[in-house]
mmCIF file of C-alpha atoms in Angstrom:
data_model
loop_
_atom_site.group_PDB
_atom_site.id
_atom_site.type_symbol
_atom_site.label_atom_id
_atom_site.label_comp_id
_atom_site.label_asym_id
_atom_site.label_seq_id
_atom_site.Cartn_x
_atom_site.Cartn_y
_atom_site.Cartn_z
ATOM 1 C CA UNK A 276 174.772 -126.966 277.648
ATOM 2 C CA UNK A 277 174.585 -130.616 278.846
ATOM 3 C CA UNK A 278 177.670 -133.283 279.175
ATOM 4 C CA UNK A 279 176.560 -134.842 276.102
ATOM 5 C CA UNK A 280 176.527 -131.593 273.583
ATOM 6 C CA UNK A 281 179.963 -130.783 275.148
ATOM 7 C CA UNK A 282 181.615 -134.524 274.301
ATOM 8 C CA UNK A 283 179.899 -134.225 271.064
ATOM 9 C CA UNK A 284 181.038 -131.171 270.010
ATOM 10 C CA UNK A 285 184.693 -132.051 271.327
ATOM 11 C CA UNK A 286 184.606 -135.372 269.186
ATOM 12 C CA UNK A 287 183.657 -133.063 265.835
ATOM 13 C CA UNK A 288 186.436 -130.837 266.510
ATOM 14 C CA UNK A 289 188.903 -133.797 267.451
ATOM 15 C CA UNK A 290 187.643 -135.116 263.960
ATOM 16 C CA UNK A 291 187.977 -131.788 262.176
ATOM 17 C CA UNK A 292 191.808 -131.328 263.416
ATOM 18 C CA UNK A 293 193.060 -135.014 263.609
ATOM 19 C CA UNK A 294 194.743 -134.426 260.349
ATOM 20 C CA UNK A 295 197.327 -131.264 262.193
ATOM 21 C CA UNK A 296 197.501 -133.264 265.700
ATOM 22 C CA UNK A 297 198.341 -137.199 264.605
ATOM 23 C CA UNK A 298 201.035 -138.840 263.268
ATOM 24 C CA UNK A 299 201.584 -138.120 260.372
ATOM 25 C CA UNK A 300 202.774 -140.991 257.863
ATOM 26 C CA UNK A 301 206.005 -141.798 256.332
ATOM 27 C CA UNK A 302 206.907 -140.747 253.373
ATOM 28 C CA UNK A 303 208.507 -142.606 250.557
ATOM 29 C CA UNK A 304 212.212 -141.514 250.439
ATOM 30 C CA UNK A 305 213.598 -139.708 247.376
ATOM 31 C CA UNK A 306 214.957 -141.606 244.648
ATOM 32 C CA UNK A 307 216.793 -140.864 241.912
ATOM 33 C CA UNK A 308 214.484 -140.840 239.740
ATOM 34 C CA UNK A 309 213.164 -137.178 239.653
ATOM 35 C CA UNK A 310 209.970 -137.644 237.421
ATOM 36 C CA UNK A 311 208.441 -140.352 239.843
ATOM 37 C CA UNK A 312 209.505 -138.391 243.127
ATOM 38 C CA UNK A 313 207.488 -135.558 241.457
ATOM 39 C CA UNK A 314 204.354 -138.072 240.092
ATOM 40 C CA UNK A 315 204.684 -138.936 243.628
ATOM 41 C CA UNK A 316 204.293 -136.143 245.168
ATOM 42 C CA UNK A 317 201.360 -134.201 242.562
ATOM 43 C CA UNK A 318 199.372 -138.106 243.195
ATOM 44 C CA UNK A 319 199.373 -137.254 247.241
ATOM 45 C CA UNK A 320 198.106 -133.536 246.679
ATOM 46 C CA UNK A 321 195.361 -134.568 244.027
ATOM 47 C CA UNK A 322 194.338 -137.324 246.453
ATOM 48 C CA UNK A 323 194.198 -134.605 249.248
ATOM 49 C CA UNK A 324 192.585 -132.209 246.698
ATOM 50 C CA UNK A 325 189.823 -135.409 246.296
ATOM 51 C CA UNK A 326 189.318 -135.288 250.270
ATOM 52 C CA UNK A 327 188.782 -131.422 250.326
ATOM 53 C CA UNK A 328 186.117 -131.643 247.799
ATOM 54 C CA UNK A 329 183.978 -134.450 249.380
ATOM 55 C CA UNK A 330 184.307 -132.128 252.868
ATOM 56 C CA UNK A 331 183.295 -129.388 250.896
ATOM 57 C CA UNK A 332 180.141 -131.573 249.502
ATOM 58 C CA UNK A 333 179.123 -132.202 252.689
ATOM 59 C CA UNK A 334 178.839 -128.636 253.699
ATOM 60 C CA UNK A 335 175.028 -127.250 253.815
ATOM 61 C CA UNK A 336 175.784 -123.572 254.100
ATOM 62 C CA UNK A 337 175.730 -122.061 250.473
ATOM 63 C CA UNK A 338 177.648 -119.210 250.525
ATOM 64 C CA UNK A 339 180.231 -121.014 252.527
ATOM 65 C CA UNK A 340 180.564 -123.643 249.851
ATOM 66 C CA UNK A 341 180.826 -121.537 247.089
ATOM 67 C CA UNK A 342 184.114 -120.163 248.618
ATOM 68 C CA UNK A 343 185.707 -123.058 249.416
ATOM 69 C CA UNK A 344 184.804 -124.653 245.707
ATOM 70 C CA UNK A 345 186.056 -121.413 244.717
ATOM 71 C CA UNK A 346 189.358 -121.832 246.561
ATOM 72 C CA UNK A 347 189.781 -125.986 245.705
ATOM 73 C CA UNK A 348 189.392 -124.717 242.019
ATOM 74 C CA UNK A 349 192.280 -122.628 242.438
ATOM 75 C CA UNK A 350 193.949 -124.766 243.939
ATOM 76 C CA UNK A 351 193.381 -127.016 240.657
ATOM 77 C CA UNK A 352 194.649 -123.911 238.410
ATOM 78 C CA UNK A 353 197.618 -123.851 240.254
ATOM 79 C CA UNK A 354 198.032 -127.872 239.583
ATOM 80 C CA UNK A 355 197.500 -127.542 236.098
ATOM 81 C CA UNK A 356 199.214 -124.661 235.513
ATOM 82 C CA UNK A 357 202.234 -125.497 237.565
ATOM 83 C CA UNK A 358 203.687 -128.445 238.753
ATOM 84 C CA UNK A 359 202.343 -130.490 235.586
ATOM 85 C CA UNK A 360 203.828 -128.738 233.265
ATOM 86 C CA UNK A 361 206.799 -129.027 235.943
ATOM 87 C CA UNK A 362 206.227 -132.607 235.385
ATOM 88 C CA UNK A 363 206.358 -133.167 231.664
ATOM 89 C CA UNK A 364 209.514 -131.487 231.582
ATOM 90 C CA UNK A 365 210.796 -133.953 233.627
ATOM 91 C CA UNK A 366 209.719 -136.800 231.156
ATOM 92 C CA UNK A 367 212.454 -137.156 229.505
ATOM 93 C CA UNK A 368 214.586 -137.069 232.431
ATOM 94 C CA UNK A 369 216.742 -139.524 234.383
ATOM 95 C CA UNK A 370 218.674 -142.538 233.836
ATOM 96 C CA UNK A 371 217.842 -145.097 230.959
ATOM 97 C CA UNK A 372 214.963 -143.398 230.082
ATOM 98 C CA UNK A 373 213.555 -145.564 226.756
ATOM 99 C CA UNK A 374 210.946 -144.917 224.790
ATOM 100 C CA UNK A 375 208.914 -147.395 226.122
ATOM 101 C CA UNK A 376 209.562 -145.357 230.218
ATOM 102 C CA UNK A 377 208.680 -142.287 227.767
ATOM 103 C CA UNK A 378 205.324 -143.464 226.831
ATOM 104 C CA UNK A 379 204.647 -144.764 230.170
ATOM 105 C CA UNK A 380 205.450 -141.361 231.657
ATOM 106 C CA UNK A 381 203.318 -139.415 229.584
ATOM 107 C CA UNK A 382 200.106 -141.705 230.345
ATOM 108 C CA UNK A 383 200.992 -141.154 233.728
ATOM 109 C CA UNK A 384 201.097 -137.178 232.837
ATOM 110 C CA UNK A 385 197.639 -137.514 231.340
ATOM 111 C CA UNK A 386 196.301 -139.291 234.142
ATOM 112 C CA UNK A 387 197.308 -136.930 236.659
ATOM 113 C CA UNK A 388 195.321 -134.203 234.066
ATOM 114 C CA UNK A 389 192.405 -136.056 234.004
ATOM 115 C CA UNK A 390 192.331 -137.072 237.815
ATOM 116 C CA UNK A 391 193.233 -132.985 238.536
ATOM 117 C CA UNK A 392 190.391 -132.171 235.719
ATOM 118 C CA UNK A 393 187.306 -134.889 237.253
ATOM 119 C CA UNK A 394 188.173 -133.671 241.550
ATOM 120 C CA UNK A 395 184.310 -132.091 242.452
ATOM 121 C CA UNK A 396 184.807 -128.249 242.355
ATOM 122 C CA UNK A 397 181.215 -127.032 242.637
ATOM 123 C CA UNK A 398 181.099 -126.760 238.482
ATOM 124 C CA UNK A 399 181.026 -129.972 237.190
ATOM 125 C CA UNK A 400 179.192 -133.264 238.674
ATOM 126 C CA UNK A 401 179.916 -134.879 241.568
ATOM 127 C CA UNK A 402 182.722 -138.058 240.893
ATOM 128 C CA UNK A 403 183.428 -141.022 242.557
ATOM 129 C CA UNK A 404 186.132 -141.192 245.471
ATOM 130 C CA UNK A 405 189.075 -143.474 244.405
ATOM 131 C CA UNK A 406 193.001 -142.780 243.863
ATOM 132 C CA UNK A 407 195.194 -141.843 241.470
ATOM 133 C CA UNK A 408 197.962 -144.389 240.407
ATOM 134 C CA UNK A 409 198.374 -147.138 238.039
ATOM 135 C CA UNK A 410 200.653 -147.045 234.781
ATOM 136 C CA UNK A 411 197.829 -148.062 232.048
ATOM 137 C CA UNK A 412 196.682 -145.855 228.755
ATOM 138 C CA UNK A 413 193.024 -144.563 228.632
ATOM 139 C CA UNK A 414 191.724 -146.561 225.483
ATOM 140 C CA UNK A 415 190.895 -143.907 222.562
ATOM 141 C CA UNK A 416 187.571 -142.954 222.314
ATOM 142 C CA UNK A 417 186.259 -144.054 225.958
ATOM 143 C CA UNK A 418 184.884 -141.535 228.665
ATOM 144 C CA UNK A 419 187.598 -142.013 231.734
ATOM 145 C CA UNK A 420 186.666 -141.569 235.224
ATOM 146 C CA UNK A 421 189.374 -142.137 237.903
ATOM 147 C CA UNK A 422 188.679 -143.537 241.583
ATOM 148 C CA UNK A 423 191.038 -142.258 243.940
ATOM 149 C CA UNK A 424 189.903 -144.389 246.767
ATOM 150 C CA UNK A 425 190.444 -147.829 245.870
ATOM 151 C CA UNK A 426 193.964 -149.757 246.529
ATOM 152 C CA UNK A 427 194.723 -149.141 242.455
ATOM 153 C CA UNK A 428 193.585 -146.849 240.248
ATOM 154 C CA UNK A 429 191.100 -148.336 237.921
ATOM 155 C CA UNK A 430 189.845 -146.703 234.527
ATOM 156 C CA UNK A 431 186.041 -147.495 233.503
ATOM 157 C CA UNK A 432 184.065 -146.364 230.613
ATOM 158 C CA UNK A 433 180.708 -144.241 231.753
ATOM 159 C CA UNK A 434 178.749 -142.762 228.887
ATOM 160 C CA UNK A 435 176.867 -140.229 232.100
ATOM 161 C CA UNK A 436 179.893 -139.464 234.097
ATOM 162 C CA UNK A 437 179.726 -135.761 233.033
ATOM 163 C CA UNK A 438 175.882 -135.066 233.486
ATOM 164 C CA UNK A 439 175.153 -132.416 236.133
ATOM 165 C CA UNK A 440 173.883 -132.526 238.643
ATOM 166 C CA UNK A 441 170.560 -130.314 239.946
ATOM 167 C CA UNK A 442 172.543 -128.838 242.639
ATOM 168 C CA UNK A 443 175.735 -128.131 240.136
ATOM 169 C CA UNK A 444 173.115 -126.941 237.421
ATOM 170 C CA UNK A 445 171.677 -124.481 239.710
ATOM 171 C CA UNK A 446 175.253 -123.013 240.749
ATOM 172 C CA UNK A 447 175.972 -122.735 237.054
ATOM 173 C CA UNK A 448 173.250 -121.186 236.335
ATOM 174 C CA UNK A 449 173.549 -118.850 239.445
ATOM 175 C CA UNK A 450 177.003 -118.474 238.063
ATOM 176 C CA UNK A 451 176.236 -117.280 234.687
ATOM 177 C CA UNK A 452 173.278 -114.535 236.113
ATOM 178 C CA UNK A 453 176.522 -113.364 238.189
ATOM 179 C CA UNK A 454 178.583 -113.639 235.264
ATOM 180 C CA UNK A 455 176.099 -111.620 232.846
ATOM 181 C CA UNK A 456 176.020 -108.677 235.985
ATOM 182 C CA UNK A 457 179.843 -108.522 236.215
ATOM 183 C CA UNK A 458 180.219 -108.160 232.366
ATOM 184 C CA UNK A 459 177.211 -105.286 232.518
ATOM 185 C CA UNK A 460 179.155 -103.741 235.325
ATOM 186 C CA UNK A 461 182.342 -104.143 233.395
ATOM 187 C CA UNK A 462 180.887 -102.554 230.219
ATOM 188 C CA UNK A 463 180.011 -99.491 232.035
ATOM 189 C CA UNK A 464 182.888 -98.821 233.717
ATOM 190 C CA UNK A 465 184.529 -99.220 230.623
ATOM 191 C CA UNK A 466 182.279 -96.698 228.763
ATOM 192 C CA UNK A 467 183.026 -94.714 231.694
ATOM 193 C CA UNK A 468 186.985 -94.838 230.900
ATOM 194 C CA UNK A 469 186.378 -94.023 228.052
ATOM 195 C CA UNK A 470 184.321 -91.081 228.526
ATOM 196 C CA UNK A 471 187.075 -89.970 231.099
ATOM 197 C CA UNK A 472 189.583 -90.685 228.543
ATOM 198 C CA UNK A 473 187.983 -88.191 226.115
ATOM 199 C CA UNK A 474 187.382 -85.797 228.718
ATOM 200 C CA UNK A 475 191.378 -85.886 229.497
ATOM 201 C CA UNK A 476 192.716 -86.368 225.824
ATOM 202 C CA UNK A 477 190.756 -82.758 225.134
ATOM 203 C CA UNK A 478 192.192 -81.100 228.155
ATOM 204 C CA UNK A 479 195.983 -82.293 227.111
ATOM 205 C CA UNK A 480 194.604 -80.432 224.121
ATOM 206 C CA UNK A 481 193.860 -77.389 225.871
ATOM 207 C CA UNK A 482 196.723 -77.456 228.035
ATOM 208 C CA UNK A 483 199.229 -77.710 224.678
ATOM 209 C CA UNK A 484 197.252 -74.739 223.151
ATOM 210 C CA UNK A 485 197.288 -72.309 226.333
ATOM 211 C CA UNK A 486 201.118 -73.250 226.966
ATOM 212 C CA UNK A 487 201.806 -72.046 223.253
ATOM 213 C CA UNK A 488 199.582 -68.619 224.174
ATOM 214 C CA UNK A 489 201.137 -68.479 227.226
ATOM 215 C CA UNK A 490 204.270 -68.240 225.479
ATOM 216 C CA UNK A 491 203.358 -66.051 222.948
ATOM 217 C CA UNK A 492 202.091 -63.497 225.825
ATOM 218 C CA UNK A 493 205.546 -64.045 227.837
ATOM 219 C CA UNK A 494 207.514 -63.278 224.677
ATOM 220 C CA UNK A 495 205.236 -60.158 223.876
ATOM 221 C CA UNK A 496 205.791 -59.045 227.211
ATOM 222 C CA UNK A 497 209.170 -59.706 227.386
ATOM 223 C CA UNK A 498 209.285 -56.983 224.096
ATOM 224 C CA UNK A 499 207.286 -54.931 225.904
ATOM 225 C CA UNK A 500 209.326 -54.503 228.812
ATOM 226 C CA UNK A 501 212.411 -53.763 226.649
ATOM 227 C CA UNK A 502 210.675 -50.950 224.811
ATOM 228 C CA UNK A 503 209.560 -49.348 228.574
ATOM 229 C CA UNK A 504 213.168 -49.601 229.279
ATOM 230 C CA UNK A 505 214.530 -47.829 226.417
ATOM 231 C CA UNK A 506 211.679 -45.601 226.239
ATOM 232 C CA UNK A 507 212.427 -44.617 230.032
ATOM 233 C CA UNK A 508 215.968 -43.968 229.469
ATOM 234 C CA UNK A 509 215.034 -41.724 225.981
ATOM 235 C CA UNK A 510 212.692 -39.147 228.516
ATOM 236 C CA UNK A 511 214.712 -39.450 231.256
ATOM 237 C CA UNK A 512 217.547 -38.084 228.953
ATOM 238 C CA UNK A 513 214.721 -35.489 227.565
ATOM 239 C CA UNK A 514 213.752 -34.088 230.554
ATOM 240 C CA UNK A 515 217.772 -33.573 231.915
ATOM 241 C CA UNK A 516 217.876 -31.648 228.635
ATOM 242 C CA UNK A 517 215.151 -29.336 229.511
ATOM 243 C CA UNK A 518 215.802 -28.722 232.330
ATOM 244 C CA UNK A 519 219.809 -27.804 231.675
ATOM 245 C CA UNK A 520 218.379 -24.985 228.714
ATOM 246 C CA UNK A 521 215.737 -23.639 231.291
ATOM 247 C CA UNK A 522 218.210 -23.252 233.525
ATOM 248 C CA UNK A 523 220.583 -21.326 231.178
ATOM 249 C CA UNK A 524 217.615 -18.974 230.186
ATOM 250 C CA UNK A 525 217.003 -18.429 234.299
ATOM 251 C CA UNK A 526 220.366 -17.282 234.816
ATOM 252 C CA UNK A 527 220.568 -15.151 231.271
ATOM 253 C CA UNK A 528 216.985 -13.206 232.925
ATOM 254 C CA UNK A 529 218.373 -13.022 235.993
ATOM 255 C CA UNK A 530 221.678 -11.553 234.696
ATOM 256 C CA UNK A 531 219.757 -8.982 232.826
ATOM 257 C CA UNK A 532 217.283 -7.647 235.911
ATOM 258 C CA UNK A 533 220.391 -7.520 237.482
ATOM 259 C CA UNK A 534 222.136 -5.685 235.498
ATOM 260 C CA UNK A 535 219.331 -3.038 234.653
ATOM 261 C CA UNK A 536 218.509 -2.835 238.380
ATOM 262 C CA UNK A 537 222.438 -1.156 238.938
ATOM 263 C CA UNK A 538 222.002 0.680 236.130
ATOM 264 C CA UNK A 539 218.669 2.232 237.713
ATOM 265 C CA UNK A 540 220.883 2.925 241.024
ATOM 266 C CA UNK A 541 223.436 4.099 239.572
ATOM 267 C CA UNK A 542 221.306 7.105 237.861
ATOM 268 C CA UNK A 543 219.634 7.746 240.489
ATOM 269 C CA UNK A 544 222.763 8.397 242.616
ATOM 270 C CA UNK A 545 224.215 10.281 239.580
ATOM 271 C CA UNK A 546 221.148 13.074 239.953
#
């Protein structure tokens, strides 16, 4: 690598990280006027939104764009979403707050909207560089499109502000193919859900049915061991009642060959 691709390629990185390593400017103090300390504060994040987007625009690797329009228009959600609702609460806020400072405040509110809504995200056409500001009303009727570069913000009509371009058709049209997949992809799956929500509604079935059975045969068996109890004790009584007469009838027999066997001695010692 030669002297003059290193000092280049230290100047692009200088460039890239000037914003993190210089002074950074003043900002305006607080004052007590909540609503404009807010306005203030959403203008300097749109404007920085506005620089993003024309870095992103210069970028020439594809895929790498598409994720950081992707991020910038979240970064827009959050906006919208967030602090201006954040903001029109704070409308009404403050001291002497007429109706005249009401109307003003929620042109301003609409303005931030439409500056948020017209920042480059990859989706709609590209838009001019310029900075929000300014107190005036968008005339009814007329196409707006806000520069957030210039010293004030200036509102012009432009009847093909909102054409696309090629290279935004192309992404949107890229986008929908991707869009049509995903929703495919998303149909199955939920076909599949609901296959495997059958599949486990019928074996809850099955479970409920074999628990009552399973029951049943614990309860018959229960019976059953009840009547082997009793019907033990019943032959166990049997059989000591057999056995107490045989026993009798022994000893009668016994008694008797006794008996005849002295009476045999005897007469034969008598002779």
């Amino acid at each position: 690598m030669s002297l003059a691709d290193i000092v280049s390629r230290t100047e692009v990185i200088a460039k890239k990280y000037e914003k993190f390593t210089g002074d950074k400017p003043d900002r305006p103090e607080k004052s007590n006027d909540p609503f404009t300390d807010e306005y203030t504060d959403l203008v300097e994040r749109i404007n920085g939104l506005t620089l993003k987007a024309d870095e992103i625009a210069a970028e020439k690797n594809r895929a790498t764009k598409a994720a950081l329009n992707a991020e910038l228009r979240r970064s827009k959600a959050a906006l919208l979403e967030t602090d201006v609702p954040k903001l029109e609460k704070l409308i009404r806020k403050g001291k002497n707050v007429t109706k005249t400072v009401i109307d003003d405040r929620m042109a301003k509110v609409k303005q931030v909207r439409d500056g948020i809504a017209e920042i480059p995200d990859g989706v709609h056409g590209p838009r001019k560089p310029g900075r929000l500001g300014g107190t005036g009303r968008i005339p009814a009727g007329a196409t707006a499109t806000i520069e957030l570069s210039g010293p004030d913000a200036r509102v012009t009509n432009n009847p093909g502000y909102y054409q696309h371009s090629a290279e935004s058709k192309a992404l949107a049209n890229d986008w929908q193919v991707a869009k049509k997949k995903q929703d495919l992809h998303l149909d199955n799956i939920e076909k599949g859900l609901s296959t495997l929500k059958g599949i486990g509604e019928a074996m809850g079935e099955t479970l409920k049915t074999q628990d009552v059975l399973i029951d049943t045969i614990d309860t018959k068996m229960d019976n059953v061991t009840k009547e082997l109890k009793t019907n033990n004790m019943k032959l166990k009584g049997l059989v000591e009642s057999m056995r107490s007469k045989r026993n009798f009838c022994i000893d009668i027999t016994l008694i008797c060959v006794l008996l005849a066997l002295g009476l045999y001695l005897y007469m034969m010692f008598k002779k």
